[in-house]
Amino acid sequence: MTTLCHELPAWQQLKKHYQERIQSLDLRQAFAQDTQRINQLSIQAPHIFADLSKNRWTQETEALLQQLATESSMTQKRDAMLSGERINNTENRSVMHWLLRMPADQGALARSPVVRAWSPDMHQALQDVHESLDQMLALADQIRSNPEITDIVNIGIGGSHLGPEVVVNALEDWVDGDKRFHFVSNVDGHELGHVLRRIKPESTLFLIASKSFTTAETMLNARSARQWFLENGGNEAPEADCSIDQHFVALTTNKNAAAEFGIQRTLGFWDWVGGRFSLWSAIGLPIAIAIGSEQFRAMLDGAHAMDAHFFEAPLAENLPVRLGLLDVWYRDFCGLSSRCIAPYSHGLRRLTAYLQQLEMESNGKSVTRDGHALNVPTAPVVWGEPGTNGQHAFFQMLHQGPDVIPVEFIALRDGGKYLGEHHQSLVINAIAQAQALMVGRDGDGAEKFCAGNRPSSFLLLQRLDPASLGALIALYEHRIFVSGAIWNINSFDQWGVELGKKLATQLHSHLERDDWSGVDPSTQGLMKRLAQAKH
Ligand code: F6P
């Protein structure tokens, strides 16, 4: 049996370190006593500068965390991912979303000893990636240049929705042309209904995005969209005008299911692309339609730059590693159960929703990859809203509440083409909030007292462009890999979501049969109220 993370020597040393050095650490004194703190605890990674000095840790903390990474074989696990090993052990799959953004000549990783030792299958996989990418981008450019298509409706949920949605929203300054993008995910008919009321079959392209092509919500939305299409002038026959063939594209690994649904145009991808890691694949078609093939490739390049940094930089100079270890530090040693994401950018307004799936579906688990109970906390609750809105919603609690909640600020040096004064105000607010959390306030009466000494990280991007966004998302992907490797969990499956799906199917059946045997009283009572509502 492998050693559980809390049995490792470094884990015990970190617990002692917390009690002796950090529990009473005051950030204000730490800065006063160490003028080098800001430099020692900041780092420049590709496209992103990170000031980690306002966190409740020291260089000694980081050194012990890096020792924990070593004892957890984190670099060996990282190299196993880079070599194409099937590290998603419960689904017997490789984990290679990073391959989707690797240049055909292997780019910055060409000199990696791990890449140089690749099997022929890996070289073939990279070739397949580029054939698929070229095909997707050609289709995207064809759709972009078609003036008859005015609306793109992406129907998908989870990673088949959140990834494309966060990127199309974030890169709205890079979206050229006048096509409208709609993202439909919820099975609530209001979402699809609101979109259908505003589009026409002849000028709409439906993208049915589903890795499995079996997800109930997506399939119901897709069937309803097809029914609407046929009832409003669309045609089933491929050779007819305004046909399903011309106005529906499937984005999936399950081409057979797409064909059975009646869609012949399918962009495929591979089972080694996890749903929450799939925006770089065919699932990213709406992104490519929105920003064009050149900018899509720029986004891939930004992510690849972060990949090379993650796979090759020494642990102490590796931003994804330092952030992943910080997450373990806060969760398991400081006892902090959530992290607030505060992107000071309207464009990043959907980032937190995306990161919730990325982090909480990846690491919200309680068993190790070997199936052993893990008796330590794992993924924190990730939540938040863009700044400055959060300042007028929940920052009160962050400043004066009983819980210490680490805040992750994300800001842009260059605010792009709109209203420079607004951007200066935005960034100064972000910096001031991070400062206020740390310095606090005393002496103005109890009701105004802010304890201060409250931690935050500050990520600063040059601007919100495809390359920077690619690097930012790749940073978060690798960061959850690191914390997952320390906890020794499988960050790439999601068995926990199966039970709810199964019970929903059973309740449909109970409702149809009006037979509630074996159903608990609460569920039964609620279902009966639902049934009564129909009469
Ligand atoms: O939430 C479970 C999940 O499988 C996610 O991992 C996935 O992103 C989502 O459902 C949608 O799955 P699919 O892309 O197969 O429709």
PDB file of C-alpha atoms in Angstrom, residues 214-427:
ATOM      1  CA  THR A 214     -25.064  10.838 -23.951  1.00  0.00           C
ATOM      2  CA  THR A 215     -25.426  13.626 -21.351  1.00  0.00           C
ATOM      3  CA  ALA A 216     -29.162  13.866 -20.673  1.00  0.00           C
ATOM      4  CA  GLU A 217     -29.410  17.665 -20.562  1.00  0.00           C
ATOM      5  CA  THR A 218     -27.462  18.145 -23.772  1.00  0.00           C
ATOM      6  CA  MET A 219     -29.338  15.421 -25.627  1.00  0.00           C
ATOM      7  CA  LEU A 220     -32.746  16.836 -24.626  1.00  0.00           C
ATOM      8  CA  ASN A 221     -31.694  20.355 -25.612  1.00  0.00           C
ATOM      9  CA  ALA A 222     -30.328  19.008 -28.906  1.00  0.00           C
ATOM     10  CA  ARG A 223     -33.538  17.103 -29.668  1.00  0.00           C
ATOM     11  CA  SER A 224     -35.636  20.181 -28.893  1.00  0.00           C
ATOM     12  CA  ALA A 225     -33.406  22.363 -31.066  1.00  0.00           C
ATOM     13  CA  ARG A 226     -33.719  19.877 -33.926  1.00  0.00           C
ATOM     14  CA  GLN A 227     -37.505  19.728 -33.496  1.00  0.00           C
ATOM     15  CA  TRP A 228     -37.703  23.533 -33.529  1.00  0.00           C
ATOM     16  CA  PHE A 229     -35.469  23.631 -36.595  1.00  0.00           C
ATOM     17  CA  LEU A 230     -37.673  21.182 -38.545  1.00  0.00           C
ATOM     18  CA  GLU A 231     -40.885  22.883 -37.427  1.00  0.00           C
ATOM     19  CA  ASN A 232     -39.646  26.274 -38.552  1.00  0.00           C
ATOM     20  CA  GLY A 233     -38.506  25.653 -42.094  1.00  0.00           C
ATOM     21  CA  GLY A 234     -35.530  23.360 -41.661  1.00  0.00           C
ATOM     22  CA  ASN A 235     -35.259  20.080 -43.595  1.00  0.00           C
ATOM     23  CA  GLU A 236     -34.120  16.576 -42.692  1.00  0.00           C
ATOM     24  CA  ALA A 237     -32.957  15.684 -46.219  1.00  0.00           C
ATOM     25  CA  PRO A 238     -29.218  16.380 -46.629  1.00  0.00           C
ATOM     26  CA  GLU A 239     -29.624  17.658 -50.198  1.00  0.00           C
ATOM     27  CA  ALA A 240     -32.403  20.085 -49.316  1.00  0.00           C
ATOM     28  CA  ASP A 241     -31.894  23.748 -48.534  1.00  0.00           C
ATOM     29  CA  CYS A 242     -31.645  24.632 -44.866  1.00  0.00           C
ATOM     30  CA  SER A 243     -30.884  21.031 -43.898  1.00  0.00           C
ATOM     31  CA  ILE A 244     -29.793  19.489 -40.641  1.00  0.00           C
ATOM     32  CA  ASP A 245     -26.516  18.730 -42.389  1.00  0.00           C
ATOM     33  CA  GLN A 246     -25.840  22.391 -43.099  1.00  0.00           C
ATOM     34  CA  HIS A 247     -26.975  23.719 -39.725  1.00  0.00           C
ATOM     35  CA  PHE A 248     -25.848  21.140 -37.156  1.00  0.00           C
ATOM     36  CA  VAL A 249     -22.305  20.082 -36.236  1.00  0.00           C
ATOM     37  CA  ALA A 250     -21.444  17.568 -33.519  1.00  0.00           C
ATOM     38  CA  LEU A 251     -18.343  17.997 -31.345  1.00  0.00           C
ATOM     39  CA  THR A 252     -17.723  14.639 -29.702  1.00  0.00           C
ATOM     40  CA  THR A 253     -15.602  11.529 -29.251  1.00  0.00           C
ATOM     41  CA  ASN A 254     -18.741   9.469 -30.002  1.00  0.00           C
ATOM     42  CA  LYS A 255     -19.229   9.826 -33.760  1.00  0.00           C
ATOM     43  CA  ASN A 256     -21.642   6.878 -33.930  1.00  0.00           C
ATOM     44  CA  ALA A 257     -24.037   8.493 -31.467  1.00  0.00           C
ATOM     45  CA  ALA A 258     -23.849  11.748 -33.408  1.00  0.00           C
ATOM     46  CA  ALA A 259     -24.711   9.905 -36.638  1.00  0.00           C
ATOM     47  CA  GLU A 260     -27.606   8.134 -34.919  1.00  0.00           C
ATOM     48  CA  PHE A 261     -28.849  11.567 -33.833  1.00  0.00           C
ATOM     49  CA  GLY A 262     -28.808  12.518 -37.513  1.00  0.00           C
ATOM     50  CA  ILE A 263     -25.719  14.714 -37.625  1.00  0.00           C
ATOM     51  CA  GLN A 264     -23.211  13.866 -40.349  1.00  0.00           C
ATOM     52  CA  ARG A 265     -20.753  16.722 -39.773  1.00  0.00           C
ATOM     53  CA  THR A 266     -18.762  15.757 -36.708  1.00  0.00           C
ATOM     54  CA  LEU A 267     -15.489  17.077 -35.324  1.00  0.00           C
ATOM     55  CA  GLY A 268     -13.935  14.405 -33.152  1.00  0.00           C
ATOM     56  CA  PHE A 269     -11.433  14.285 -30.330  1.00  0.00           C
ATOM     57  CA  TRP A 270      -9.954  11.654 -28.061  1.00  0.00           C
ATOM     58  CA  ASP A 271     -10.837   9.950 -24.804  1.00  0.00           C
ATOM     59  CA  TRP A 272      -7.567  11.256 -23.307  1.00  0.00           C
ATOM     60  CA  VAL A 273      -9.065  14.768 -23.348  1.00  0.00           C
ATOM     61  CA  GLY A 274     -11.006  15.241 -20.116  1.00  0.00           C
ATOM     62  CA  GLY A 275     -14.275  17.171 -20.473  1.00  0.00           C
ATOM     63  CA  ARG A 276     -13.119  19.985 -18.195  1.00  0.00           C
ATOM     64  CA  PHE A 277      -9.848  20.176 -20.126  1.00  0.00           C
ATOM     65  CA  SER A 278     -11.371  20.118 -23.616  1.00  0.00           C
ATOM     66  CA  LEU A 279     -11.679  23.734 -24.828  1.00  0.00           C
ATOM     67  CA  TRP A 280      -8.398  23.259 -26.776  1.00  0.00           C
ATOM     68  CA  SER A 281     -10.003  20.447 -28.820  1.00  0.00           C
ATOM     69  CA  ALA A 282     -12.982  20.354 -31.204  1.00  0.00           C
ATOM     70  CA  ILE A 283     -15.061  21.578 -28.228  1.00  0.00           C
ATOM     71  CA  GLY A 284     -13.303  24.874 -28.908  1.00  0.00           C
ATOM     72  CA  LEU A 285     -14.963  25.309 -32.326  1.00  0.00           C
ATOM     73  CA  PRO A 286     -17.131  28.242 -31.112  1.00  0.00           C
ATOM     74  CA  ILE A 287     -13.948  29.910 -29.873  1.00  0.00           C
ATOM     75  CA  ALA A 288     -12.262  29.463 -33.251  1.00  0.00           C
ATOM     76  CA  ILE A 289     -15.352  30.813 -35.025  1.00  0.00           C
ATOM     77  CA  ALA A 290     -15.358  33.815 -32.690  1.00  0.00           C
ATOM     78  CA  ILE A 291     -11.677  34.793 -32.826  1.00  0.00           C
ATOM     79  CA  GLY A 292     -10.396  33.069 -35.979  1.00  0.00           C
ATOM     80  CA  SER A 293      -7.711  30.468 -36.548  1.00  0.00           C
ATOM     81  CA  GLU A 294      -4.742  32.800 -36.036  1.00  0.00           C
ATOM     82  CA  GLN A 295      -5.905  33.924 -32.601  1.00  0.00           C
ATOM     83  CA  PHE A 296      -6.930  30.387 -31.650  1.00  0.00           C
ATOM     84  CA  ARG A 297      -3.384  29.271 -32.406  1.00  0.00           C
ATOM     85  CA  ALA A 298      -2.102  32.212 -30.322  1.00  0.00           C
ATOM     86  CA  MET A 299      -4.191  30.918 -27.410  1.00  0.00           C
ATOM     87  CA  LEU A 300      -2.676  27.452 -27.868  1.00  0.00           C
ATOM     88  CA  ASP A 301       0.808  28.998 -27.922  1.00  0.00           C
ATOM     89  CA  GLY A 302       0.176  30.818 -24.647  1.00  0.00           C
ATOM     90  CA  ALA A 303      -0.931  27.583 -23.012  1.00  0.00           C
ATOM     91  CA  HIS A 304       2.073  25.725 -24.440  1.00  0.00           C
ATOM     92  CA  ALA A 305       4.414  28.310 -22.951  1.00  0.00           C
ATOM     93  CA  MET A 306       2.872  27.609 -19.536  1.00  0.00           C
ATOM     94  CA  ASP A 307       3.094  23.850 -20.210  1.00  0.00           C
ATOM     95  CA  ALA A 308       6.821  24.077 -20.893  1.00  0.00           C
ATOM     96  CA  HIS A 309       7.233  26.152 -17.740  1.00  0.00           C
ATOM     97  CA  PHE A 310       5.320  23.564 -15.692  1.00  0.00           C
ATOM     98  CA  PHE A 311       7.054  20.524 -17.118  1.00  0.00           C
ATOM     99  CA  GLU A 312      10.570  21.943 -16.942  1.00  0.00           C
ATOM    100  CA  ALA A 313      11.052  24.763 -14.411  1.00  0.00           C
ATOM    101  CA  PRO A 314      12.618  23.808 -11.060  1.00  0.00           C
ATOM    102  CA  LEU A 315       9.973  23.438  -8.337  1.00  0.00           C
ATOM    103  CA  ALA A 316      10.995  26.665  -6.563  1.00  0.00           C
ATOM    104  CA  GLU A 317      10.659  28.633  -9.827  1.00  0.00           C
ATOM    105  CA  ASN A 318       7.519  26.911 -11.050  1.00  0.00           C
ATOM    106  CA  LEU A 319       4.285  28.895 -10.699  1.00  0.00           C
ATOM    107  CA  PRO A 320       1.795  26.007 -11.106  1.00  0.00           C
ATOM    108  CA  VAL A 321       3.807  24.043  -8.532  1.00  0.00           C
ATOM    109  CA  ARG A 322       4.000  26.917  -6.050  1.00  0.00           C
ATOM    110  CA  LEU A 323       0.259  27.611  -6.330  1.00  0.00           C
ATOM    111  CA  GLY A 324      -0.681  23.937  -6.104  1.00  0.00           C
ATOM    112  CA  LEU A 325       1.432  23.570  -2.989  1.00  0.00           C
ATOM    113  CA  LEU A 326      -0.086  26.764  -1.564  1.00  0.00           C
ATOM    114  CA  ASP A 327      -3.514  25.169  -2.022  1.00  0.00           C
ATOM    115  CA  VAL A 328      -2.426  22.107  -0.032  1.00  0.00           C
ATOM    116  CA  TRP A 329      -0.861  24.396   2.571  1.00  0.00           C
ATOM    117  CA  TYR A 330      -4.040  26.401   3.125  1.00  0.00           C
ATOM    118  CA  ARG A 331      -6.372  23.396   3.002  1.00  0.00           C
ATOM    119  CA  ASP A 332      -4.453  20.877   5.133  1.00  0.00           C
ATOM    120  CA  PHE A 333      -2.234  22.928   7.417  1.00  0.00           C
ATOM    121  CA  CYS A 334      -3.947  26.302   7.821  1.00  0.00           C
ATOM    122  CA  GLY A 335      -7.392  24.683   7.889  1.00  0.00           C
ATOM    123  CA  LEU A 336      -8.917  27.059   5.330  1.00  0.00           C
ATOM    124  CA  SER A 337     -11.820  25.481   3.467  1.00  0.00           C
ATOM    125  CA  SER A 338     -12.489  27.863   0.585  1.00  0.00           C
ATOM    126  CA  ARG A 339     -10.718  30.171  -1.824  1.00  0.00           C
ATOM    127  CA  CYS A 340     -12.251  33.299  -3.311  1.00  0.00           C
ATOM    128  CA  ILE A 341     -11.400  34.063  -6.943  1.00  0.00           C
ATOM    129  CA  ALA A 342     -11.655  37.784  -7.690  1.00  0.00           C
ATOM    130  CA  PRO A 343     -10.867  38.521 -11.337  1.00  0.00           C
ATOM    131  CA  TYR A 344     -10.775  42.304 -11.730  1.00  0.00           C
ATOM    132  CA  SER A 345     -11.957  42.074 -15.313  1.00  0.00           C
ATOM    133  CA  HIS A 346     -15.406  42.053 -16.881  1.00  0.00           C
ATOM    134  CA  GLY A 347     -14.040  39.726 -19.531  1.00  0.00           C
ATOM    135  CA  LEU A 348     -13.198  37.130 -16.875  1.00  0.00           C
ATOM    136  CA  ARG A 349     -16.685  37.201 -15.386  1.00  0.00           C
ATOM    137  CA  ARG A 350     -17.211  33.482 -16.159  1.00  0.00           C
ATOM    138  CA  LEU A 351     -13.744  32.360 -15.052  1.00  0.00           C
ATOM    139  CA  THR A 352     -14.814  31.368 -11.537  1.00  0.00           C
ATOM    140  CA  ALA A 353     -17.612  29.164 -12.860  1.00  0.00           C
ATOM    141  CA  TYR A 354     -15.066  27.455 -15.131  1.00  0.00           C
ATOM    142  CA  LEU A 355     -12.564  27.046 -12.285  1.00  0.00           C
ATOM    143  CA  GLN A 356     -15.233  25.562 -10.035  1.00  0.00           C
ATOM    144  CA  GLN A 357     -15.583  22.607 -12.373  1.00  0.00           C
ATOM    145  CA  LEU A 358     -11.862  22.432 -13.095  1.00  0.00           C
ATOM    146  CA  GLU A 359     -10.890  22.308  -9.433  1.00  0.00           C
ATOM    147  CA  MET A 360     -13.873  20.884  -7.566  1.00  0.00           C
ATOM    148  CA  GLU A 361     -14.704  18.155 -10.098  1.00  0.00           C
ATOM    149  CA  SER A 362     -11.009  17.246 -10.374  1.00  0.00           C
ATOM    150  CA  ASN A 363     -10.051  17.250  -6.692  1.00  0.00           C
ATOM    151  CA  GLY A 364     -13.319  17.112  -4.742  1.00  0.00           C
ATOM    152  CA  LYS A 365     -12.574  13.521  -3.744  1.00  0.00           C
ATOM    153  CA  SER A 366     -11.865  11.477  -0.623  1.00  0.00           C
ATOM    154  CA  VAL A 367     -10.061   8.387  -1.842  1.00  0.00           C
ATOM    155  CA  THR A 368      -6.562   7.997  -3.242  1.00  0.00           C
ATOM    156  CA  ARG A 369      -5.960   6.745  -6.776  1.00  0.00           C
ATOM    157  CA  ASP A 370      -5.422   3.328  -5.142  1.00  0.00           C
ATOM    158  CA  GLY A 371      -8.865   3.427  -3.534  1.00  0.00           C
ATOM    159  CA  HIS A 372      -7.707   4.101   0.028  1.00  0.00           C
ATOM    160  CA  ALA A 373      -9.724   6.449   2.253  1.00  0.00           C
ATOM    161  CA  LEU A 374      -8.029   9.828   2.402  1.00  0.00           C
ATOM    162  CA  ASN A 375      -8.514  11.286   5.854  1.00  0.00           C
ATOM    163  CA  VAL A 376      -7.362  14.779   4.981  1.00  0.00           C
ATOM    164  CA  PRO A 377      -9.247  17.653   3.316  1.00  0.00           C
ATOM    165  CA  THR A 378      -8.757  17.981  -0.424  1.00  0.00           C
ATOM    166  CA  ALA A 379     -10.141  20.533  -2.888  1.00  0.00           C
ATOM    167  CA  PRO A 380     -11.361  23.797  -1.289  1.00  0.00           C
ATOM    168  CA  VAL A 381     -14.655  25.378  -2.216  1.00  0.00           C
ATOM    169  CA  VAL A 382     -13.808  27.722  -5.079  1.00  0.00           C
ATOM    170  CA  TRP A 383     -16.113  30.710  -5.429  1.00  0.00           C
ATOM    171  CA  GLY A 384     -16.147  34.385  -6.289  1.00  0.00           C
ATOM    172  CA  GLU A 385     -17.241  37.131  -8.610  1.00  0.00           C
ATOM    173  CA  PRO A 386     -15.411  39.738 -10.666  1.00  0.00           C
ATOM    174  CA  GLY A 387     -14.134  42.852  -8.983  1.00  0.00           C
ATOM    175  CA  THR A 388     -15.131  45.499  -8.307  1.00  0.00           C
ATOM    176  CA  ASN A 389     -18.602  43.891  -7.931  1.00  0.00           C
ATOM    177  CA  GLY A 390     -17.458  41.580  -5.134  1.00  0.00           C
ATOM    178  CA  GLN A 391     -16.527  44.615  -3.046  1.00  0.00           C
ATOM    179  CA  HIS A 392     -20.198  45.485  -2.925  1.00  0.00           C
ATOM    180  CA  ALA A 393     -21.384  41.966  -2.200  1.00  0.00           C
ATOM    181  CA  PHE A 394     -19.171  39.708  -0.053  1.00  0.00           C
ATOM    182  CA  PHE A 395     -15.935  41.596   0.682  1.00  0.00           C
ATOM    183  CA  GLN A 396     -17.481  42.682   3.983  1.00  0.00           C
ATOM    184  CA  MET A 397     -17.145  39.075   5.155  1.00  0.00           C
ATOM    185  CA  LEU A 398     -13.621  38.805   3.800  1.00  0.00           C
ATOM    186  CA  HIS A 399     -12.562  41.822   5.858  1.00  0.00           C
ATOM    187  CA  GLN A 400     -14.532  41.368   9.086  1.00  0.00           C
ATOM    188  CA  GLY A 401     -15.966  37.859   9.054  1.00  0.00           C
ATOM    189  CA  PRO A 402     -14.790  35.149  11.472  1.00  0.00           C
ATOM    190  CA  ASP A 403     -13.360  33.002   8.672  1.00  0.00           C
ATOM    191  CA  VAL A 404     -10.027  33.623   7.016  1.00  0.00           C
ATOM    192  CA  ILE A 405     -10.589  33.106   3.281  1.00  0.00           C
ATOM    193  CA  PRO A 406      -7.626  33.405   0.889  1.00  0.00           C
ATOM    194  CA  VAL A 407      -8.445  35.692  -2.036  1.00  0.00           C
ATOM    195  CA  GLU A 408      -6.948  35.296  -5.496  1.00  0.00           C
ATOM    196  CA  PHE A 409      -6.860  38.610  -7.356  1.00  0.00           C
ATOM    197  CA  ILE A 410      -6.398  38.525 -11.111  1.00  0.00           C
ATOM    198  CA  ALA A 411      -5.759  41.851 -12.838  1.00  0.00           C
ATOM    199  CA  LEU A 412      -4.520  43.211 -16.162  1.00  0.00           C
ATOM    200  CA  ARG A 413      -1.816  45.828 -16.661  1.00  0.00           C
ATOM    201  CA  ASP A 414      -3.282  46.910 -19.971  1.00  0.00           C
ATOM    202  CA  GLY A 415      -7.045  47.269 -19.955  1.00  0.00           C
ATOM    203  CA  GLY A 416      -7.452  47.154 -23.682  1.00  0.00           C
ATOM    204  CA  LYS A 417      -9.339  49.550 -25.887  1.00  0.00           C
ATOM    205  CA  TYR A 418     -11.956  50.925 -23.548  1.00  0.00           C
ATOM    206  CA  LEU A 419     -11.854  53.925 -21.252  1.00  0.00           C
ATOM    207  CA  GLY A 420      -8.391  54.130 -19.649  1.00  0.00           C
ATOM    208  CA  GLU A 421      -9.621  55.953 -16.533  1.00  0.00           C
ATOM    209  CA  HIS A 422     -11.979  53.068 -15.804  1.00  0.00           C
ATOM    210  CA  HIS A 423      -9.150  50.548 -16.022  1.00  0.00           C
ATOM    211  CA  GLN A 424      -6.905  52.531 -13.681  1.00  0.00           C
ATOM    212  CA  SER A 425      -9.715  52.657 -11.140  1.00  0.00           C
ATOM    213  CA  LEU A 426     -10.317  48.914 -11.534  1.00  0.00           C
ATOM    214  CA  VAL A 427      -6.715  47.882 -10.920  1.00  0.00           C
TER     215      VAL A 427
END
